[in-house]
Amino acid sequence: FFFQFSSRKLTIKATGQSRQDPVSHAHVPYLSNEHTHIQPNKIPLPFCPPVKFIDCDRGVQVRFQCSKPADFRVEMDGVVHALHSFNPTTALPSPVVITAQDETTKERWQTEVRLTSHPLHVGPLFTVFHNAIVFPRRHADSGSALSRVKRDWVIPPINVPENARGPFPQLLVTIRSDHDKHRSLRYSVTGPGADQPPTGIFFINPVSGELSVSQPLDREHIPNFHLRAHAVDLNGNQVENPIDIVINVIDMNDNRPEFVHQMWNGTVPEGSKPGTSVMTVTAIDKDDPKTQNGQLRYKILSQTPENPNPSMFTINNKTGNIITMAAGLDREKVPQYTLIIQATDMEGTQLYGLSNTATAVIRVTDINDNPPEFTSDMFYGEVPENRVNVIVANLTVTDKDQPNTPAWNAVYKITGGDPTGRFSVPTDPMTNEGLVTVVKPIDYEISRTFVLTVVAANEVPLDQNIHRSRQSTATVSIKVIDVNESPYFDPNPKNIRLEEGMVTDSMLTTFTAQDPDRFMQQSIRYSKLYDPAGWLRIDPGNGRVTTMAVLDRESPYVSNNMYNATFLATDNGSPPASGTGTLQIFLLDINDNAPYVFPSEAEVCEKPEPNGINITAVDPDLSPNAGPFAFDLPDRQPDVTRNWTITRLSGDVAQLSLRIGFLESGVYEIPIVITDSGNLPMFNTSYLRVKVCQCDHNGDCTDRQHIVAAGLGTGAIIAILLCIIVLLILVLLFVVWMKRRDKERQAKQLLIDPEDDVRDNILKYDEEGGGEEDQDYDLSQLQQPDTMEPEAIKPVGIRRLDERPLHPEPQYPVRSAAPHPGDIGDFIHEGLKAADNDPTAPPYDSLLVFDYEGSGSTAGSLSSINSSSSGGDQDYDYLNDWGPRFRKLADMYGGNDE
């Protein structure tokens, strides 16, 4: 391509031969462009590089026209397409004139495209065509001559096939500038694949401008590269504007289709009609999906089994949707199909395309197309009478549908032979059998046999195209077995009304039972089962009930005038059966109890001001055999009638009061005669214990202690004495325990050695001197300053500050031999004051100044004291045995050099 920039030209030279353009006299190169696969004997025209005219304002709308509209079509973006295939044996329609016209200004531009066929690869499958683009010419609307116009070109992409075999490096294009005729230039490229990751794929000869690729390309990794070419002089100055180079990696069919799953699972209901969708399989090809390399086609290779039709399924070759193709899917015959699915690229061309396979497993799901059928038309069973929740018979069915599904689970229903609802047929969830069960008691004497009609169905309805089978109905014959039933009393309980007080051996009633076994000749025996008071007996043969004692309505065994007794009736069957019956006797009251006074004790003051005692009469009998009552004092005891009087207040209440003005304190027994109102009245003399006491102004007894003591019974006095004795024993035991505890404590104290007892003792410890190792020292080194240099001859100016100053001895206070305890504080303060004012008391000075020791000292140098040198030969390992606190010292002094 030649581009005109004012008076300069930038040349981009492509590989291949060039030809001189008849219009511009410029050399036009043929650009290689790889094509897709072709069919035998025909070569389709490839996708041609786009031809674009970009105006300066880049806002105009350009319309393209082709000189051969029957063979080519130019899109709005400048892409040229072939409308049909061309035979390689014939000449291609060349050149093709492309005209571009501005829709606004009507300006027109024209270029020619020359097409030739030139295969670059071995074999008949690939063909590459060279495209030549002639420099554009401008046509004026007035038909003037052609003239060049300054235009910018969009460089067509450079197409490089992937997986090229080389040799490498392989030349792609040569970049030239017309300035290289006058001076030396250097060319370079930048961008991903050149100087940016991945680097080193493309490189350019800086002198010749040849752009080459260094290795095979992989479209699936990077589909295209965007580079920028630069031209500079030897000083690095830019000579031409950078140009953009797009390198497209042309796809090759180098990837097989891969299924998303190697095993596909699908379901389809049995009996589905042709055309029913089952599932969709999907495969992926990494090649370019816009080319035949990535366009897949699906195919079913095999079907297992091939019953009832070898082509039960088909697949949409583009979408991979598997659908039913034939009728006859029956789960009971073929529950599952296995399909081998093949995916092929190159639009399914088996000769050129790459293929891969996957397995599709299609499970035929069950529908209710088989009714349950009984294994027999007649079932038999038997059940003892009066038994419930008993399984009489097991009804078995067969169902060809899938087990444990609603289409297989059976549901049983009784449609005849059981008008009273004594049977039910639940389903056994494990075996799917029908369990004929008795839910109500059956009486053999009423019904001896039952003939039931049972219908079996499923939990879900049958398919609309399936009809119920005759074998879905069965008959069940049930025989009732007679058993020995218990006799029963009728009525039960039995109620009778009698007066109390009936004498012994009185006949009360006949309490008999009946035997429900009418077809068995059996006798019944009677016995007494429950008689709390022991009043009754029953005849074992005829059930006559008589008395053994007098019936008493006031007995504690009688509740609400009712006495209950239970009797047992037993037959002589095998085995014997028995039944119980209850006899309820309602006892009518008679006047058989005399009244008595209540309460039996009372209190009254010595002086009746007015003071009386209210008493009540109690009669266990009922009205009219009870109140109203009559109260009297006996006439035969004049002392009672002289001191006391009784007055009736109501039907069952009377008041007893003193007749005289004063009665001595004490306890008196007052007899009171009470008579009831019965038809034959009964009376009783009751004794009222009256306590006469002194009272205060409120009417309360003041000598209650005397009265209480006098009124206590023997049992109460004994109980009080026992409590006092127990309390005394407890106190004595406590005192003995305390004394024994003190003795034990004293004995323990005697066992302690007085010398070992540390309480209130002052411990004196002996002072230890140095050991044997400390006895070897030179006493001459100990110099006494006072003996060697008297204080008097030492000048004042050279006296050390840490020596004892020359001062008279201070006078410290002396404590008397027998001081008063109160002067100890004064003694201490005086001694402290004297010590503070004593200049001779050490320390003499807080700052100690040491003189120079000098040379020739008999004492050794202190520098010899060195822990690291003096203890180097010492073994400190024994410190590890002294515990964790000494183990650290052992590590510091006894460790190795590390």
PDB file of N, CA and C in Angstrom, residues 385-464:
ATOM      1  N   GLU A 385     -65.887 -65.209  67.520  1.00  0.00           N
ATOM      2  CA  GLU A 385     -66.856 -64.155  67.817  1.00  0.00           C
ATOM      3  C   GLU A 385     -66.354 -63.267  68.947  1.00  0.00           C
ATOM      4  N   ASN A 386     -66.873 -62.050  68.922  1.00  0.00           N
ATOM      5  CA  ASN A 386     -66.584 -61.047  69.953  1.00  0.00           C
ATOM      6  C   ASN A 386     -65.114 -60.596  69.964  1.00  0.00           C
ATOM      7  N   ARG A 387     -64.377 -60.814  68.894  1.00  0.00           N
ATOM      8  CA  ARG A 387     -62.988 -60.366  68.809  1.00  0.00           C
ATOM      9  C   ARG A 387     -62.908 -59.181  67.849  1.00  0.00           C
ATOM     10  N   VAL A 388     -62.112 -58.192  68.219  1.00  0.00           N
ATOM     11  CA  VAL A 388     -61.928 -57.002  67.380  1.00  0.00           C
ATOM     12  C   VAL A 388     -60.431 -56.821  67.109  1.00  0.00           C
ATOM     13  N   ASN A 389     -60.132 -56.025  66.071  1.00  0.00           N
ATOM     14  CA  ASN A 389     -58.749 -55.755  65.647  1.00  0.00           C
ATOM     15  C   ASN A 389     -58.005 -57.050  65.336  1.00  0.00           C
ATOM     16  N   VAL A 390     -58.720 -57.977  64.711  1.00  0.00           N
ATOM     17  CA  VAL A 390     -58.151 -59.255  64.328  1.00  0.00           C
ATOM     18  C   VAL A 390     -58.113 -59.311  62.804  1.00  0.00           C
ATOM     19  N   ILE A 391     -56.953 -59.730  62.240  1.00  0.00           N
ATOM     20  CA  ILE A 391     -56.821 -59.883  60.791  1.00  0.00           C
ATOM     21  C   ILE A 391     -57.416 -61.228  60.400  1.00  0.00           C
ATOM     22  N   VAL A 392     -58.404 -61.156  59.534  1.00  0.00           N
ATOM     23  CA  VAL A 392     -59.131 -62.361  59.136  1.00  0.00           C
ATOM     24  C   VAL A 392     -58.458 -63.005  57.926  1.00  0.00           C
ATOM     25  N   ALA A 393     -58.086 -62.220  56.905  1.00  0.00           N
ATOM     26  CA  ALA A 393     -57.513 -62.762  55.677  1.00  0.00           C
ATOM     27  C   ALA A 393     -56.572 -61.737  55.071  1.00  0.00           C
ATOM     28  N   ASN A 394     -55.582 -62.220  54.307  1.00  0.00           N
ATOM     29  CA  ASN A 394     -54.633 -61.376  53.578  1.00  0.00           C
ATOM     30  C   ASN A 394     -54.956 -61.462  52.095  1.00  0.00           C
ATOM     31  N   LEU A 395     -55.267 -60.332  51.502  1.00  0.00           N
ATOM     32  CA  LEU A 395     -55.598 -60.267  50.083  1.00  0.00           C
ATOM     33  C   LEU A 395     -54.346 -59.854  49.329  1.00  0.00           C
ATOM     34  N   THR A 396     -53.890 -60.703  48.412  1.00  0.00           N
ATOM     35  CA  THR A 396     -52.673 -60.433  47.643  1.00  0.00           C
ATOM     36  C   THR A 396     -53.039 -59.994  46.235  1.00  0.00           C
ATOM     37  N   VAL A 397     -52.294 -59.000  45.736  1.00  0.00           N
ATOM     38  CA  VAL A 397     -52.493 -58.472  44.385  1.00  0.00           C
ATOM     39  C   VAL A 397     -51.145 -58.370  43.699  1.00  0.00           C
ATOM     40  N   THR A 398     -51.183 -58.268  42.403  1.00  0.00           N
ATOM     41  CA  THR A 398     -49.996 -58.012  41.582  1.00  0.00           C
ATOM     42  C   THR A 398     -50.233 -56.754  40.772  1.00  0.00           C
ATOM     43  N   ASP A 399     -49.151 -55.966  40.615  1.00  0.00           N
ATOM     44  CA  ASP A 399     -49.227 -54.727  39.843  1.00  0.00           C
ATOM     45  C   ASP A 399     -47.910 -54.591  39.096  1.00  0.00           C
ATOM     46  N   LYS A 400     -47.965 -54.450  37.788  1.00  0.00           N
ATOM     47  CA  LYS A 400     -46.777 -54.378  36.960  1.00  0.00           C
ATOM     48  C   LYS A 400     -46.099 -53.010  37.006  1.00  0.00           C
ATOM     49  N   ASP A 401     -46.753 -52.046  37.627  1.00  0.00           N
ATOM     50  CA  ASP A 401     -46.141 -50.725  37.709  1.00  0.00           C
ATOM     51  C   ASP A 401     -44.972 -50.763  38.685  1.00  0.00           C
ATOM     52  N   GLN A 402     -44.241 -49.654  38.728  1.00  0.00           N
ATOM     53  CA  GLN A 402     -43.036 -49.587  39.545  1.00  0.00           C
ATOM     54  C   GLN A 402     -43.409 -49.672  41.013  1.00  0.00           C
ATOM     55  N   PRO A 403     -42.772 -50.579  41.760  1.00  0.00           N
ATOM     56  CA  PRO A 403     -43.125 -50.742  43.178  1.00  0.00           C
ATOM     57  C   PRO A 403     -42.875 -49.466  43.973  1.00  0.00           C
ATOM     58  N   ASN A 404     -43.678 -49.392  45.047  1.00  0.00           N
ATOM     59  CA  ASN A 404     -43.558 -48.294  46.021  1.00  0.00           C
ATOM     60  C   ASN A 404     -43.759 -46.929  45.382  1.00  0.00           C
ATOM     61  N   THR A 405     -44.626 -46.871  44.411  1.00  0.00           N
ATOM     62  CA  THR A 405     -45.040 -45.607  43.813  1.00  0.00           C
ATOM     63  C   THR A 405     -46.557 -45.504  43.916  1.00  0.00           C
ATOM     64  N   PRO A 406     -47.113 -44.311  43.799  1.00  0.00           N
ATOM     65  CA  PRO A 406     -48.568 -44.200  43.848  1.00  0.00           C
ATOM     66  C   PRO A 406     -49.277 -45.039  42.789  1.00  0.00           C
ATOM     67  N   ALA A 407     -48.611 -45.329  41.673  1.00  0.00           N
ATOM     68  CA  ALA A 407     -49.234 -46.169  40.649  1.00  0.00           C
ATOM     69  C   ALA A 407     -49.189 -47.646  41.011  1.00  0.00           C
ATOM     70  N   TRP A 408     -48.422 -47.989  42.057  1.00  0.00           N
ATOM     71  CA  TRP A 408     -48.303 -49.391  42.488  1.00  0.00           C
ATOM     72  C   TRP A 408     -49.006 -49.650  43.813  1.00  0.00           C
ATOM     73  N   ASN A 409     -49.030 -48.660  44.693  1.00  0.00           N
ATOM     74  CA  ASN A 409     -49.654 -48.840  46.001  1.00  0.00           C
ATOM     75  C   ASN A 409     -51.142 -49.101  45.835  1.00  0.00           C
ATOM     76  N   ALA A 410     -51.618 -50.165  46.482  1.00  0.00           N
ATOM     77  CA  ALA A 410     -53.010 -50.593  46.346  1.00  0.00           C
ATOM     78  C   ALA A 410     -53.875 -49.979  47.443  1.00  0.00           C
ATOM     79  N   VAL A 411     -55.103 -49.713  47.111  1.00  0.00           N
ATOM     80  CA  VAL A 411     -56.119 -49.226  48.042  1.00  0.00           C
ATOM     81  C   VAL A 411     -57.335 -50.147  47.907  1.00  0.00           C
ATOM     82  N   TYR A 412     -57.803 -50.710  49.039  1.00  0.00           N
ATOM     83  CA  TYR A 412     -58.879 -51.703  49.031  1.00  0.00           C
ATOM     84  C   TYR A 412     -60.154 -51.084  49.606  1.00  0.00           C
ATOM     85  N   LYS A 413     -61.255 -51.524  49.021  1.00  0.00           N
ATOM     86  CA  LYS A 413     -62.552 -50.996  49.443  1.00  0.00           C
ATOM     87  C   LYS A 413     -63.583 -52.121  49.408  1.00  0.00           C
ATOM     88  N   ILE A 414     -64.370 -52.232  50.504  1.00  0.00           N
ATOM     89  CA  ILE A 414     -65.447 -53.236  50.589  1.00  0.00           C
ATOM     90  C   ILE A 414     -66.694 -52.632  49.941  1.00  0.00           C
ATOM     91  N   THR A 415     -67.159 -53.292  48.899  1.00  0.00           N
ATOM     92  CA  THR A 415     -68.333 -52.778  48.172  1.00  0.00           C
ATOM     93  C   THR A 415     -69.597 -53.573  48.463  1.00  0.00           C
ATOM     94  N   GLY A 416     -69.518 -54.689  49.170  1.00  0.00           N
ATOM     95  CA  GLY A 416     -70.713 -55.479  49.453  1.00  0.00           C
ATOM     96  C   GLY A 416     -70.458 -56.515  50.525  1.00  0.00           C
ATOM     97  N   GLY A 417     -71.558 -56.936  51.205  1.00  0.00           N
ATOM     98  CA  GLY A 417     -71.484 -57.986  52.207  1.00  0.00           C
ATOM     99  C   GLY A 417     -71.224 -57.513  53.618  1.00  0.00           C
ATOM    100  N   ASP A 418     -71.129 -56.243  53.848  1.00  0.00           N
ATOM    101  CA  ASP A 418     -70.863 -55.725  55.203  1.00  0.00           C
ATOM    102  C   ASP A 418     -71.712 -54.493  55.445  1.00  0.00           C
ATOM    103  N   PRO A 419     -73.027 -54.674  55.621  1.00  0.00           N
ATOM    104  CA  PRO A 419     -73.889 -53.492  55.788  1.00  0.00           C
ATOM    105  C   PRO A 419     -73.681 -52.783  57.120  1.00  0.00           C
ATOM    106  N   THR A 420     -73.222 -53.493  58.154  1.00  0.00           N
ATOM    107  CA  THR A 420     -73.057 -52.872  59.479  1.00  0.00           C
ATOM    108  C   THR A 420     -71.641 -52.343  59.704  1.00  0.00           C
ATOM    109  N   GLY A 421     -70.782 -52.483  58.736  1.00  0.00           N
ATOM    110  CA  GLY A 421     -69.435 -51.931  58.858  1.00  0.00           C
ATOM    111  C   GLY A 421     -68.583 -52.599  59.913  1.00  0.00           C
ATOM    112  N   ARG A 422     -68.631 -53.934  59.962  1.00  0.00           N
ATOM    113  CA  ARG A 422     -67.840 -54.664  60.951  1.00  0.00           C
ATOM    114  C   ARG A 422     -66.437 -54.997  60.446  1.00  0.00           C
ATOM    115  N   PHE A 423     -66.136 -54.732  59.190  1.00  0.00           N
ATOM    116  CA  PHE A 423     -64.829 -55.072  58.630  1.00  0.00           C
ATOM    117  C   PHE A 423     -64.231 -53.833  57.955  1.00  0.00           C
ATOM    118  N   SER A 424     -62.890 -53.860  57.848  1.00  0.00           N
ATOM    119  CA  SER A 424     -62.142 -52.861  57.065  1.00  0.00           C
ATOM    120  C   SER A 424     -60.953 -53.581  56.433  1.00  0.00           C
ATOM    121  N   VAL A 425     -60.425 -52.985  55.343  1.00  0.00           N
ATOM    122  CA  VAL A 425     -59.307 -53.603  54.622  1.00  0.00           C
ATOM    123  C   VAL A 425     -58.205 -52.550  54.457  1.00  0.00           C
ATOM    124  N   PRO A 426     -57.345 -52.358  55.473  1.00  0.00           N
ATOM    125  CA  PRO A 426     -56.181 -51.473  55.284  1.00  0.00           C
ATOM    126  C   PRO A 426     -55.107 -52.165  54.460  1.00  0.00           C
ATOM    127  N   THR A 427     -54.147 -51.375  53.973  1.00  0.00           N
ATOM    128  CA  THR A 427     -53.075 -51.875  53.120  1.00  0.00           C
ATOM    129  C   THR A 427     -51.796 -52.024  53.931  1.00  0.00           C
ATOM    130  N   ASP A 428     -51.164 -53.189  53.763  1.00  0.00           N
ATOM    131  CA  ASP A 428     -49.858 -53.399  54.381  1.00  0.00           C
ATOM    132  C   ASP A 428     -48.820 -52.628  53.556  1.00  0.00           C
ATOM    133  N   PRO A 429     -48.132 -51.613  54.157  1.00  0.00           N
ATOM    134  CA  PRO A 429     -47.194 -50.803  53.357  1.00  0.00           C
ATOM    135  C   PRO A 429     -45.981 -51.580  52.868  1.00  0.00           C
ATOM    136  N   MET A 430     -45.675 -52.695  53.476  1.00  0.00           N
ATOM    137  CA  MET A 430     -44.504 -53.453  53.068  1.00  0.00           C
ATOM    138  C   MET A 430     -44.807 -54.409  51.923  1.00  0.00           C
ATOM    139  N   THR A 431     -45.929 -55.110  52.025  1.00  0.00           N
ATOM    140  CA  THR A 431     -46.252 -56.145  51.030  1.00  0.00           C
ATOM    141  C   THR A 431     -47.328 -55.723  50.041  1.00  0.00           C
ATOM    142  N   ASN A 432     -47.989 -54.604  50.303  1.00  0.00           N
ATOM    143  CA  ASN A 432     -49.073 -54.124  49.438  1.00  0.00           C
ATOM    144  C   ASN A 432     -50.289 -55.035  49.495  1.00  0.00           C
ATOM    145  N   GLU A 433     -50.379 -55.877  50.535  1.00  0.00           N
ATOM    146  CA  GLU A 433     -51.516 -56.764  50.690  1.00  0.00           C
ATOM    147  C   GLU A 433     -52.659 -56.052  51.411  1.00  0.00           C
ATOM    148  N   GLY A 434     -53.871 -56.556  51.177  1.00  0.00           N
ATOM    149  CA  GLY A 434     -55.038 -56.051  51.877  1.00  0.00           C
ATOM    150  C   GLY A 434     -55.307 -56.897  53.107  1.00  0.00           C
ATOM    151  N   LEU A 435     -55.409 -56.256  54.262  1.00  0.00           N
ATOM    152  CA  LEU A 435     -55.592 -56.954  55.537  1.00  0.00           C
ATOM    153  C   LEU A 435     -57.044 -56.807  55.967  1.00  0.00           C
ATOM    154  N   VAL A 436     -57.815 -57.883  55.790  1.00  0.00           N
ATOM    155  CA  VAL A 436     -59.227 -57.863  56.200  1.00  0.00           C
ATOM    156  C   VAL A 436     -59.268 -57.931  57.716  1.00  0.00           C
ATOM    157  N   THR A 437     -59.750 -56.878  58.341  1.00  0.00           N
ATOM    158  CA  THR A 437     -59.675 -56.727  59.795  1.00  0.00           C
ATOM    159  C   THR A 437     -61.073 -56.511  60.362  1.00  0.00           C
ATOM    160  N   VAL A 438     -61.350 -57.150  61.542  1.00  0.00           N
ATOM    161  CA  VAL A 438     -62.621 -56.972  62.249  1.00  0.00           C
ATOM    162  C   VAL A 438     -62.505 -55.723  63.103  1.00  0.00           C
ATOM    163  N   VAL A 439     -63.422 -54.794  62.924  1.00  0.00           N
ATOM    164  CA  VAL A 439     -63.395 -53.545  63.685  1.00  0.00           C
ATOM    165  C   VAL A 439     -64.548 -53.454  64.673  1.00  0.00           C
ATOM    166  N   LYS A 440     -65.580 -54.319  64.549  1.00  0.00           N
ATOM    167  CA  LYS A 440     -66.696 -54.370  65.490  1.00  0.00           C
ATOM    168  C   LYS A 440     -66.924 -55.822  65.889  1.00  0.00           C
ATOM    169  N   PRO A 441     -67.368 -56.065  67.167  1.00  0.00           N
ATOM    170  CA  PRO A 441     -67.580 -57.453  67.603  1.00  0.00           C
ATOM    171  C   PRO A 441     -68.657 -58.140  66.766  1.00  0.00           C
ATOM    172  N   ILE A 442     -68.443 -59.433  66.539  1.00  0.00           N
ATOM    173  CA  ILE A 442     -69.385 -60.255  65.773  1.00  0.00           C
ATOM    174  C   ILE A 442     -69.979 -61.301  66.709  1.00  0.00           C
ATOM    175  N   ASP A 443     -71.310 -61.451  66.679  1.00  0.00           N
ATOM    176  CA  ASP A 443     -71.999 -62.432  67.524  1.00  0.00           C
ATOM    177  C   ASP A 443     -72.330 -63.655  66.674  1.00  0.00           C
ATOM    178  N   TYR A 444     -71.786 -64.777  67.107  1.00  0.00           N
ATOM    179  CA  TYR A 444     -72.025 -66.022  66.369  1.00  0.00           C
ATOM    180  C   TYR A 444     -73.501 -66.375  66.343  1.00  0.00           C
ATOM    181  N   GLU A 445     -74.208 -66.048  67.428  1.00  0.00           N
ATOM    182  CA  GLU A 445     -75.624 -66.388  67.517  1.00  0.00           C
ATOM    183  C   GLU A 445     -76.468 -65.554  66.568  1.00  0.00           C
ATOM    184  N   ILE A 446     -75.884 -64.457  66.018  1.00  0.00           N
ATOM    185  CA  ILE A 446     -76.622 -63.609  65.072  1.00  0.00           C
ATOM    186  C   ILE A 446     -76.158 -63.860  63.643  1.00  0.00           C
ATOM    187  N   SER A 447     -74.851 -63.867  63.400  1.00  0.00           N
ATOM    188  CA  SER A 447     -74.311 -64.079  62.049  1.00  0.00           C
ATOM    189  C   SER A 447     -73.176 -65.087  62.147  1.00  0.00           C
ATOM    190  N   ARG A 448     -73.296 -66.143  61.346  1.00  0.00           N
ATOM    191  CA  ARG A 448     -72.281 -67.189  61.379  1.00  0.00           C
ATOM    192  C   ARG A 448     -71.288 -67.053  60.221  1.00  0.00           C
ATOM    193  N   THR A 449     -71.640 -66.408  59.123  1.00  0.00           N
ATOM    194  CA  THR A 449     -70.748 -66.232  57.975  1.00  0.00           C
ATOM    195  C   THR A 449     -70.952 -64.852  57.360  1.00  0.00           C
ATOM    196  N   PHE A 450     -69.898 -64.384  56.681  1.00  0.00           N
ATOM    197  CA  PHE A 450     -69.935 -63.131  55.930  1.00  0.00           C
ATOM    198  C   PHE A 450     -69.277 -63.377  54.580  1.00  0.00           C
ATOM    199  N   VAL A 451     -69.857 -62.806  53.530  1.00  0.00           N
ATOM    200  CA  VAL A 451     -69.289 -62.874  52.185  1.00  0.00           C
ATOM    201  C   VAL A 451     -69.099 -61.428  51.722  1.00  0.00           C
ATOM    202  N   LEU A 452     -67.824 -61.019  51.625  1.00  0.00           N
ATOM    203  CA  LEU A 452     -67.493 -59.633  51.294  1.00  0.00           C
ATOM    204  C   LEU A 452     -67.034 -59.530  49.847  1.00  0.00           C
ATOM    205  N   THR A 453     -67.315 -58.393  49.222  1.00  0.00           N
ATOM    206  CA  THR A 453     -66.823 -58.062  47.883  1.00  0.00           C
ATOM    207  C   THR A 453     -65.842 -56.908  48.024  1.00  0.00           C
ATOM    208  N   VAL A 454     -64.596 -57.142  47.592  1.00  0.00           N
ATOM    209  CA  VAL A 454     -63.515 -56.172  47.773  1.00  0.00           C
ATOM    210  C   VAL A 454     -62.985 -55.776  46.405  1.00  0.00           C
ATOM    211  N   VAL A 455     -62.783 -54.475  46.199  1.00  0.00           N
ATOM    212  CA  VAL A 455     -62.249 -53.917  44.961  1.00  0.00           C
ATOM    213  C   VAL A 455     -60.898 -53.280  45.278  1.00  0.00           C
ATOM    214  N   ALA A 456     -59.893 -53.564  44.421  1.00  0.00           N
ATOM    215  CA  ALA A 456     -58.547 -53.004  44.576  1.00  0.00           C
ATOM    216  C   ALA A 456     -58.316 -51.928  43.519  1.00  0.00           C
ATOM    217  N   ALA A 457     -57.733 -50.815  43.950  1.00  0.00           N
ATOM    218  CA  ALA A 457     -57.371 -49.705  43.058  1.00  0.00           C
ATOM    219  C   ALA A 457     -56.019 -49.171  43.499  1.00  0.00           C
ATOM    220  N   ASN A 458     -55.537 -48.136  42.810  1.00  0.00           N
ATOM    221  CA  ASN A 458     -54.262 -47.500  43.148  1.00  0.00           C
ATOM    222  C   ASN A 458     -54.503 -46.147  43.779  1.00  0.00           C
ATOM    223  N   GLU A 459     -53.422 -45.601  44.333  1.00  0.00           N
ATOM    224  CA  GLU A 459     -53.539 -44.281  44.946  1.00  0.00           C
ATOM    225  C   GLU A 459     -53.797 -43.198  43.908  1.00  0.00           C
ATOM    226  N   VAL A 460     -53.359 -43.400  42.668  1.00  0.00           N
ATOM    227  CA  VAL A 460     -53.623 -42.445  41.596  1.00  0.00           C
ATOM    228  C   VAL A 460     -54.527 -43.125  40.581  1.00  0.00           C
ATOM    229  N   PRO A 461     -55.317 -42.366  39.877  1.00  0.00           N
ATOM    230  CA  PRO A 461     -56.222 -42.987  38.905  1.00  0.00           C
ATOM    231  C   PRO A 461     -55.455 -43.652  37.762  1.00  0.00           C
ATOM    232  N   LEU A 462     -56.121 -44.596  37.142  1.00  0.00           N
ATOM    233  CA  LEU A 462     -55.547 -45.240  35.968  1.00  0.00           C
ATOM    234  C   LEU A 462     -55.446 -44.256  34.815  1.00  0.00           C
ATOM    235  N   ASP A 463     -54.521 -44.541  33.909  1.00  0.00           N
ATOM    236  CA  ASP A 463     -54.417 -43.726  32.713  1.00  0.00           C
ATOM    237  C   ASP A 463     -55.753 -43.777  31.964  1.00  0.00           C
ATOM    238  N   GLN A 464     -56.073 -42.655  31.309  1.00  0.00           N
ATOM    239  CA  GLN A 464     -57.378 -42.549  30.669  1.00  0.00           C
ATOM    240  C   GLN A 464     -57.578 -43.567  29.558  1.00  0.00           C
TER     241      GLN A 464
END
